[in-house]
Coordinates of C-alpha atoms in Angstrom, one line a residue:
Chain B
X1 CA 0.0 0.0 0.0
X2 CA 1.5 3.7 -0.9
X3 CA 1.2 6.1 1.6
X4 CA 0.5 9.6 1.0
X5 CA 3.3 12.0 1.3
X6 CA 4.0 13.7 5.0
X7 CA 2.9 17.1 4.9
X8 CA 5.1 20.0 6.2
X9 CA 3.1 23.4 6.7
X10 CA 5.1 26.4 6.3
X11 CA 8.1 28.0 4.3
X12 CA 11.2 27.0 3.4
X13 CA 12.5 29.9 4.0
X14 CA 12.0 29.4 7.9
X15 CA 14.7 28.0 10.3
X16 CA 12.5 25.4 12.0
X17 CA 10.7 24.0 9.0
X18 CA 14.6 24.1 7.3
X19 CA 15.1 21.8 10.6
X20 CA 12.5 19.1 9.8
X21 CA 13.1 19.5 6.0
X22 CA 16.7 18.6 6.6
X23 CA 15.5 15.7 8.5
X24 CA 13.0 14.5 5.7
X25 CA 15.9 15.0 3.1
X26 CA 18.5 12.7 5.2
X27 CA 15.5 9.9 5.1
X28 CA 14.7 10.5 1.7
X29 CA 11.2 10.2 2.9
X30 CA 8.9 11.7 0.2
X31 CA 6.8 15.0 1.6
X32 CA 5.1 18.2 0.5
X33 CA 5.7 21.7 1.6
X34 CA 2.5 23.5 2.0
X35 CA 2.8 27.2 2.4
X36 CA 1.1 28.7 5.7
X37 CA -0.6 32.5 5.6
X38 CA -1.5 31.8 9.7
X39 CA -2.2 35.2 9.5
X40 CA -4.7 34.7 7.3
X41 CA -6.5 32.2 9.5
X42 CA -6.0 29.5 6.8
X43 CA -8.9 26.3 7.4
X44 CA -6.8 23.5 5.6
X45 CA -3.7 23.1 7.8
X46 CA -3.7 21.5 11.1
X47 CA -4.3 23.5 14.1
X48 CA -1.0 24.8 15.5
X49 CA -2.1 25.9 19.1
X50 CA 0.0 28.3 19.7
X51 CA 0.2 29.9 15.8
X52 CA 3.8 29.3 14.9
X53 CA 5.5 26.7 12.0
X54 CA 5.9 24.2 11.0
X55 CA 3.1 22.0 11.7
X56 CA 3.0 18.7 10.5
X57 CA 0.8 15.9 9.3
X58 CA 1.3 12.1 8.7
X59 CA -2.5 10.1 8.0
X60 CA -3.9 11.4 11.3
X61 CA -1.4 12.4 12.9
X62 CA -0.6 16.0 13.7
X63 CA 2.3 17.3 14.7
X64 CA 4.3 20.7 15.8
X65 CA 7.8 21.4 17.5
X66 CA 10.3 21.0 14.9
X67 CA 12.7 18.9 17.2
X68 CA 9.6 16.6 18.0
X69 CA 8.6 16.4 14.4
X70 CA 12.4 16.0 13.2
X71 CA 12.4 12.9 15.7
X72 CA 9.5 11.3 14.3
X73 CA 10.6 11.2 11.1
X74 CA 14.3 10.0 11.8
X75 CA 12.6 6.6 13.7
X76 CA 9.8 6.3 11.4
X77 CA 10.9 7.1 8.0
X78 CA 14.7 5.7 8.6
X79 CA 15.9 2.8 6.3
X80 CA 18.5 0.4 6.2
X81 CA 20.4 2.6 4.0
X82 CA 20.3 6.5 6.2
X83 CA 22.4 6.9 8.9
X84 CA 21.0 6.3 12.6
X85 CA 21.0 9.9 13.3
X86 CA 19.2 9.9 16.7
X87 CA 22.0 7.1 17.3
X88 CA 18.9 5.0 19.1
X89 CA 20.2 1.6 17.4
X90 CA 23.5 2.3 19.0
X91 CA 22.6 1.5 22.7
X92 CA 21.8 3.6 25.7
X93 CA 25.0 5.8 25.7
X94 CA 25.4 6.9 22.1
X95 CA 21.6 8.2 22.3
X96 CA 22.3 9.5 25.4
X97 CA 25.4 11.6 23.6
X98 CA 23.4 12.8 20.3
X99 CA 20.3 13.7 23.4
X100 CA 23.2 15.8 25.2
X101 CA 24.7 17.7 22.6
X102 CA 21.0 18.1 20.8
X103 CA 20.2 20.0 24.3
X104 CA 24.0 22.2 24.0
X105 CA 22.4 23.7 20.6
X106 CA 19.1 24.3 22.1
X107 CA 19.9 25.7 25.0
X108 CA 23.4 27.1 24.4
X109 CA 24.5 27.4 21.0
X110 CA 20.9 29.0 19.8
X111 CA 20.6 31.4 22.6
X112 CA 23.9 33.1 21.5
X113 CA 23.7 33.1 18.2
X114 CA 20.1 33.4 17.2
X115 CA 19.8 37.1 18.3
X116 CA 22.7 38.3 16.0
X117 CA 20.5 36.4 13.2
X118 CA 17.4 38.7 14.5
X119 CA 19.2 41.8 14.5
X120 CA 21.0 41.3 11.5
X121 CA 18.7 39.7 9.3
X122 CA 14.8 38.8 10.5
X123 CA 14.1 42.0 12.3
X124 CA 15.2 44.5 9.1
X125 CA 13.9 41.9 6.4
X126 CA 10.6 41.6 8.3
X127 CA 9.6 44.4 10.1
X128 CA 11.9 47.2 8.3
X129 CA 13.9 47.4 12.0
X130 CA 17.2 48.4 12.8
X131 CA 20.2 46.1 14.1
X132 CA 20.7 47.0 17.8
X133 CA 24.2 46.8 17.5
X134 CA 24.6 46.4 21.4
X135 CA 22.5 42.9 21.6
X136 CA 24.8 41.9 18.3
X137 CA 27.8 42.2 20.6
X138 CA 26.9 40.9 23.5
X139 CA 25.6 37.7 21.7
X140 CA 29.1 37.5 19.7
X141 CA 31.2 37.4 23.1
X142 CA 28.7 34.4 24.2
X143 CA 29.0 32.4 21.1
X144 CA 32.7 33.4 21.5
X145 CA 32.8 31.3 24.4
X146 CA 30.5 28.5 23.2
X147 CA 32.7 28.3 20.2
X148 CA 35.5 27.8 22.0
X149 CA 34.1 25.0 24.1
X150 CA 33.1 23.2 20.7
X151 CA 36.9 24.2 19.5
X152 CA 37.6 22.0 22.8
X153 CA 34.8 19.3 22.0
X154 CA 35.6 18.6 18.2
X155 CA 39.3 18.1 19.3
X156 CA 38.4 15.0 20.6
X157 CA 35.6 13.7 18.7
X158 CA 35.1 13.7 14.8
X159 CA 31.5 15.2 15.4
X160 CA 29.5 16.7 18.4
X161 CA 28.0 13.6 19.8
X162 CA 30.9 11.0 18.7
X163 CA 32.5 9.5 15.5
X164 CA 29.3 9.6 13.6
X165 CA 27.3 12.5 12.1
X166 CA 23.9 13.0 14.6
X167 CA 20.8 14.5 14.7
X168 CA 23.0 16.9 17.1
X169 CA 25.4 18.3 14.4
X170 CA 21.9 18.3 11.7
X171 CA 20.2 20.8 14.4
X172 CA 22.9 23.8 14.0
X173 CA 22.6 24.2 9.9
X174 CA 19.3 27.0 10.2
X175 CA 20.6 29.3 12.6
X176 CA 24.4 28.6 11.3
X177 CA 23.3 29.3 8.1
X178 CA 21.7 32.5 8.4
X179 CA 24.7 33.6 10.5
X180 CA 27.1 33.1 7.8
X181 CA 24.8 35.8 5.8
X182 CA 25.5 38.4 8.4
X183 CA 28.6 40.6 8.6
X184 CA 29.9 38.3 11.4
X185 CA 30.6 35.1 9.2
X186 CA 34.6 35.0 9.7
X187 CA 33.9 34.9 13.5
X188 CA 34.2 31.2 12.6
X189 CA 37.5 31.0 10.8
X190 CA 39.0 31.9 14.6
X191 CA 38.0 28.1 15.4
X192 CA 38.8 25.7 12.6
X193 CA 37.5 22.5 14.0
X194 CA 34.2 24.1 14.0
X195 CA 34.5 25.8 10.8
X196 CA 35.5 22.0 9.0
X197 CA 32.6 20.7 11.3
X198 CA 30.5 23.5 9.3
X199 CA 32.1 22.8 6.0
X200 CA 31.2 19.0 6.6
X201 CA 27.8 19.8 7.5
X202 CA 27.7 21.8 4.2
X203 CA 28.6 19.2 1.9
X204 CA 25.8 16.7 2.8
X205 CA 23.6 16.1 0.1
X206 CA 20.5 16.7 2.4
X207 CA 21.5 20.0 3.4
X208 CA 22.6 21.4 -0.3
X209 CA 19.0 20.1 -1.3
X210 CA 17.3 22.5 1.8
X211 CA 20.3 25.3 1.1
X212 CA 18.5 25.9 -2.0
X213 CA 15.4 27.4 -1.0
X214 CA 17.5 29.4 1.7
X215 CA 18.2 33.0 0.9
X216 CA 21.9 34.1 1.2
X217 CA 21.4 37.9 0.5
X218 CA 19.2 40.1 2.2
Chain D
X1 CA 25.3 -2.2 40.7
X2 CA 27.0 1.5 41.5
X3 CA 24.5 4.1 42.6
X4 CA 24.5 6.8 39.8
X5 CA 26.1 10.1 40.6
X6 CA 23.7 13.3 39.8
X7 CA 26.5 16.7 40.9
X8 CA 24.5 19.6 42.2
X9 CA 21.9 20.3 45.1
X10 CA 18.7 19.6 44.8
X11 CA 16.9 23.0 44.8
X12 CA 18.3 23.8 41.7
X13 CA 15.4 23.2 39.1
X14 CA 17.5 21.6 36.5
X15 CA 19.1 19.2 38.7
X16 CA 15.5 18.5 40.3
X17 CA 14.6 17.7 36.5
X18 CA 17.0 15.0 36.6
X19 CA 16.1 13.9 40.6
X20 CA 12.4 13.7 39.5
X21 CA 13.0 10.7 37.1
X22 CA 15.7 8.9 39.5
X23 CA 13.0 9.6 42.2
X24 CA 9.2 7.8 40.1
X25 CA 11.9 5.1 39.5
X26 CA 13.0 4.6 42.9
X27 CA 16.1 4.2 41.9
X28 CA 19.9 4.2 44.1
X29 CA 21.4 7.3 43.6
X30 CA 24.3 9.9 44.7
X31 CA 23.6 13.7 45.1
X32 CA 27.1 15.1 45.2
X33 CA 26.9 18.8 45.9
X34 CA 28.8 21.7 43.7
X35 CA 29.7 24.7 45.7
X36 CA 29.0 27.6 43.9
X37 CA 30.7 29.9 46.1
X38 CA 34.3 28.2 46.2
X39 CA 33.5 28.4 41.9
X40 CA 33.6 24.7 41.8
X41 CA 31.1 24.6 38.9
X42 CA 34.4 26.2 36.9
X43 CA 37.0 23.9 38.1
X44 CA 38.9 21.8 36.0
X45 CA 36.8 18.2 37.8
X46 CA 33.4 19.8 36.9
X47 CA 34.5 21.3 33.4
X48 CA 35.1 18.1 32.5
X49 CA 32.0 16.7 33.3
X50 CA 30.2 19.5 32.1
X51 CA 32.3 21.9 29.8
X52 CA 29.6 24.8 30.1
X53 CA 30.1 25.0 33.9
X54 CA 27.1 24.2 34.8
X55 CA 24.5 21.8 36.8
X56 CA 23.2 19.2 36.9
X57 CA 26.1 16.8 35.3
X58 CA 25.3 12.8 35.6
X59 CA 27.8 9.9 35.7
X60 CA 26.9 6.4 35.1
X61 CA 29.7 4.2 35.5
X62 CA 31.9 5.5 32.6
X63 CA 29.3 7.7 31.5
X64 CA 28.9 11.0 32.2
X65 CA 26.6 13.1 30.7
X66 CA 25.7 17.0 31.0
X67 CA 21.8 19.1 30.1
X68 CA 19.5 17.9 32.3
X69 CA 16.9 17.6 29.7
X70 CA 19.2 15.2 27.9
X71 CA 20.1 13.6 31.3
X72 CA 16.5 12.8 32.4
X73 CA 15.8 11.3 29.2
X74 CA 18.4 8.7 30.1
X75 CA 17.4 7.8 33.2
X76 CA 13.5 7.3 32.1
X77 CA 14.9 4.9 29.5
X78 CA 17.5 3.2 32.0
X79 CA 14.5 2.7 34.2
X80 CA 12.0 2.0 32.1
X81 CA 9.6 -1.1 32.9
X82 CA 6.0 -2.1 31.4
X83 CA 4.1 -0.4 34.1
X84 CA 6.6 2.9 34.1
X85 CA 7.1 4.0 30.6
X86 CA 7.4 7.6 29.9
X87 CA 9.1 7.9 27.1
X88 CA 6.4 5.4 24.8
X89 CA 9.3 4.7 22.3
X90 CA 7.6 1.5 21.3
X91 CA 5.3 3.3 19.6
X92 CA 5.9 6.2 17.1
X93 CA 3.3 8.1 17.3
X94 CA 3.0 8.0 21.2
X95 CA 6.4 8.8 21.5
X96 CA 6.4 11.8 19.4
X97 CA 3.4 13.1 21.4
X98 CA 5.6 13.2 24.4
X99 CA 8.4 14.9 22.7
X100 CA 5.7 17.6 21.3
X101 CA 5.0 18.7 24.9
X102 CA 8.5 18.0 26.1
X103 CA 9.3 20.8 23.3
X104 CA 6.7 23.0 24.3
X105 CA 7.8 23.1 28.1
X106 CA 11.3 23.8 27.2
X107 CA 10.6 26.5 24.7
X108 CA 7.3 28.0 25.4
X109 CA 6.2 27.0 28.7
X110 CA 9.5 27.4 30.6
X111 CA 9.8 30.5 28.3
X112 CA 7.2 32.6 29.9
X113 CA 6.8 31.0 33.8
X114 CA 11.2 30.7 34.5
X115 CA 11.5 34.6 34.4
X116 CA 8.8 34.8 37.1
X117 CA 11.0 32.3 39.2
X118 CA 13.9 34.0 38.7
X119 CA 12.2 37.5 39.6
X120 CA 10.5 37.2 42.4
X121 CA 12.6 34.0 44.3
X122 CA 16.0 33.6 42.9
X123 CA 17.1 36.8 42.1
X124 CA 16.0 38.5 45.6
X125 CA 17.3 35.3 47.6
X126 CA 20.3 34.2 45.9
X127 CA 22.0 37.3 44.8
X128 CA 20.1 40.5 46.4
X129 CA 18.6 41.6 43.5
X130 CA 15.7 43.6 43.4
X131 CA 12.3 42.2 40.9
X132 CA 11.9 43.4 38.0
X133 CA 8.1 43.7 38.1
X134 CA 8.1 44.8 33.9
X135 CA 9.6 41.6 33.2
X136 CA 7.0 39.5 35.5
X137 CA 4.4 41.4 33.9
X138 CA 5.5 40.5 30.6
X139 CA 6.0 37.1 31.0
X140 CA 2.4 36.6 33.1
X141 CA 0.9 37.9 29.8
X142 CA 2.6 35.5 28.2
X143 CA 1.9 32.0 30.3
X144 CA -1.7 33.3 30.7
X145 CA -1.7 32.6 26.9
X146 CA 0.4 29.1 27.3
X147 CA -1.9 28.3 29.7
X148 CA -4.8 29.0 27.5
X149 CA -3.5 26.3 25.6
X150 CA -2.6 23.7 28.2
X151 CA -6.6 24.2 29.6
X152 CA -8.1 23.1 25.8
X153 CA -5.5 20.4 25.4
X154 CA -6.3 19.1 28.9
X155 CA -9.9 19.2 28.7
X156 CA -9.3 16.6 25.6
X157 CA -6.6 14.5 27.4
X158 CA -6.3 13.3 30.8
X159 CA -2.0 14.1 30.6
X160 CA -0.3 16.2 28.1
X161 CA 0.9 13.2 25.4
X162 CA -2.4 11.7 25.6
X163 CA -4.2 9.7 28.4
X164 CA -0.7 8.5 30.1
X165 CA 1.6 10.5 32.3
X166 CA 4.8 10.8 30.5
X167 CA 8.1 12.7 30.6
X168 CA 6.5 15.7 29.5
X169 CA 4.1 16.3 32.2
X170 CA 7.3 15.7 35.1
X171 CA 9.2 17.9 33.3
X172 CA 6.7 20.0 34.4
X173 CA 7.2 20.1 38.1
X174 CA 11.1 22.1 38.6
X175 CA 10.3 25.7 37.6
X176 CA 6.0 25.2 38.0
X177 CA 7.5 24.3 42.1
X178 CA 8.9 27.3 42.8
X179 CA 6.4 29.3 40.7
X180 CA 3.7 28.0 43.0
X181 CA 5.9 29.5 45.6
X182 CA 6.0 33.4 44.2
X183 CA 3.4 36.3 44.9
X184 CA 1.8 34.7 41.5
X185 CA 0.8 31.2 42.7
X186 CA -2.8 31.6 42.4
X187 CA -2.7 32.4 38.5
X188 CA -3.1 28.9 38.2
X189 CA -7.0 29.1 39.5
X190 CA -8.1 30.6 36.5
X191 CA -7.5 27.2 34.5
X192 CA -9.4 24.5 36.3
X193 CA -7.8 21.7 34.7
X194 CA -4.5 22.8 34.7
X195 CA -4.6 23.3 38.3
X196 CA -6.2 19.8 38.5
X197 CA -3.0 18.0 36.5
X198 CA -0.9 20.2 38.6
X199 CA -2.3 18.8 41.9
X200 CA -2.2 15.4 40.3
X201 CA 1.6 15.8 39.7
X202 CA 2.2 17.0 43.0
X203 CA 0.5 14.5 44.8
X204 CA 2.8 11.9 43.6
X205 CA 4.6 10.2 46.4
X206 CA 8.2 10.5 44.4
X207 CA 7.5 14.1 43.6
X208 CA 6.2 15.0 47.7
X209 CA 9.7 13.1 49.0
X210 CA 11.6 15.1 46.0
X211 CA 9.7 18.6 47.0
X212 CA 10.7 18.6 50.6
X213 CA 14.1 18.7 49.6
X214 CA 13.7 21.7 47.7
X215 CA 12.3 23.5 50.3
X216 CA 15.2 26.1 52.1

């Protein structure tokens, strides 16, 4: 029996769909992207409680949190031939690692870099605002020091969670990729393990296929 | 069997988020403190158990791991039996309920009730700092809008994910703990069925021996 194509509501353009896009892409799981005017109160997509993208629907199920969608598709759509990104067929420990170093980009990684994508990018593209130059700063001396902590990390390990590429490296390509758009870019040429990590990440099929329909000048 | 090691004390909410799930397991474990004042969250021993200096980090024989989300998810599988599953990995759909609410309580939930915590109780009592009552007002206009959403999806679902309690629901308890003890408490009346799965969580026998250790 063929089953219908996932659906993914929202833009391409966005940094969370990118996420779960990336993650459809590295399964090769077939899907469709189905634009979202929320604003517009759209009555065909799946009710997002609290407004935001991407939502996402397989048969009945309806999903939303990227991470949480991104997860679902790694264990359901995964075949013998992708990678086991969430490393759950590993054992206890190597899931354990890509869950830990999943968490460092969610809760240390994004907070530093995010807001230097915000002010240099979302904010003026979207609402015609200016960069406050003073929360750009502040957010590159804090993703100075995270950097430098990942310098430390990739030293010893080929990728973040151990020898083999996870769903923890997958989840710094949208906010990474945007930052390499803004003026700050060459921050990363200060720590080259993290800049190969990037160029690595770069290279995968799966994330040249999301890349482009990514903007890279605003 | 070792006990496991959990280093930090337990009225620190992340390191409760990891004690909660060592606690509904009943399992042995090893609370080793971390003295913030000597900076031993910075030495060289703790760095390397968690390079962002921070707690909770975990060590399981030759494991050690750091973010307590990351941590807790560990322990729920470690301990996992047919009668206590909280994670529903069996099952795909189940299990990505639970990682949908998970999600939400780390980025939405916590979002808008943590500032309140930090405001009115840690701020004041930990470093002498006065509240910021602009910043608690913000953020109350925003969880009264989360918890908008948490009264619908409860009046469809007994728990969060679905009719089970799960990991997201007890990763509930840390930072909703200490809310319950600021000025702001009684927000929580105006959603009948939130209050109810609050009082539900709280009347757990692991999470009552867990809370009277948080309690200075």
């Amino acid at each position: 029996k063929m089953s219908s194509p996932v659906k993914v509501f929202g833009h391409a353009t966005s940094t969370n769909v990118a996420r779960v896009l990336l993650c459809l892409e590295e399964v090769g799981a077939e899907y469709e992207l189905v634009p979202v005017d929320f604003l517009a109160g759209e009555h065909n997509t799946p009710e997002h409680p609290f407004g935001k993208i991407p939502a996402f629907q397989d048969g009945d199920l309806v999903l939303f949190e990227s991470r949480a969608i991104a997860r679902y598709i790694l264990r359901k759509y995964r075949t013998p031939g992708s990678p086991d990104l969430l490393g759950e067929n590993g054992g206890a420990e190597e899931a354990a690692m890509v869950d830990v170093w999943t968490e460092v980009e969610a809760q240390q990684y994004h907070p530093a870099i995010s807001p230097v994508v915000f002010e240099c990018i979302i904010f003026p593209v979207m609402r015609g605002a200016k960069t406050d130059q003073k929360v750009v700063d502040e957010s590159l001396e804090r993703l100075r020091l995270v950097l430098g902590t990942y310098e430390e990390r990739l030293s010893k390990s080929r990728y973040l969670a151990g020898d083999s590429f996870s769903f923890a490296d997958l989840n710094h390509f949208p906010f990474t990729f945007y930052f390499m758009a803004t003026p700050y870019a060459a921050l990363l040429d200060e720590y080259p393990r993290v800049k190969a990590w990037w160029e690595d990440l770069m290279a995968r099929p799966s994330v040249k296929r999301v890349c482009a329909n990514m903007p890279t000048k605003f | 069997m070792a006990p496991v090691k959990v280093f930090g004390q337990a009225m620190s909410p992340n390191v409760a988020r990891v004690l909660v799930f060592l606690e509904e397991a009943g399992a042995d474990y090893e609370l080793v403190d971390v003295d913030f004042q000597a900076k031993e969250h910075k030495s060289p021993d703790h760095l390397a158990r968690n390079p962002f200096g921070q707690i909770p980090a975990f060590q399981d024989g030759d494991l050690v791991l750091f973010e307590s989300r990351a941590v807790a998810k560990y322990v729920a599988r470690k301990y996992k039996t047919d009668e206590a599953d909280l994670l529903r990995e069996g099952d795909h759909s189940e299990a990505a309920m639970v990682d949908v609410w998970t999600e939400v309580e780390a980025h939405t939930y916590s979002a808008a009730l943590s500032p309140i915590v930090y405001e009115c109780l840690i701020f004041p009592l930990m470093h002498g700092k006065p509240t910021d009552e602009k910043v608690v007002d913000e953020s109350l206009g925003k969880l009264r809008k989360v918890l908008e959403v948490y009264e619908e999806r409860l009046s469809k679902h007994r728990y969060l994910a679905g009719d089970f309690l799960s990991f997201a629901d007890l990763n509930h308890f840390p930072y909703t703990f200490y809310f319950m003890a600021t000025p702001h408490g009684a927000l929580f009346e105006s959603y009948p069925r939130v209050k109810a799965w609050w009082e539900s969580i709280m009347s757990r026998p692991a999470i009552q021996k867990l809370s009277a250790t948080m309690t200075p």
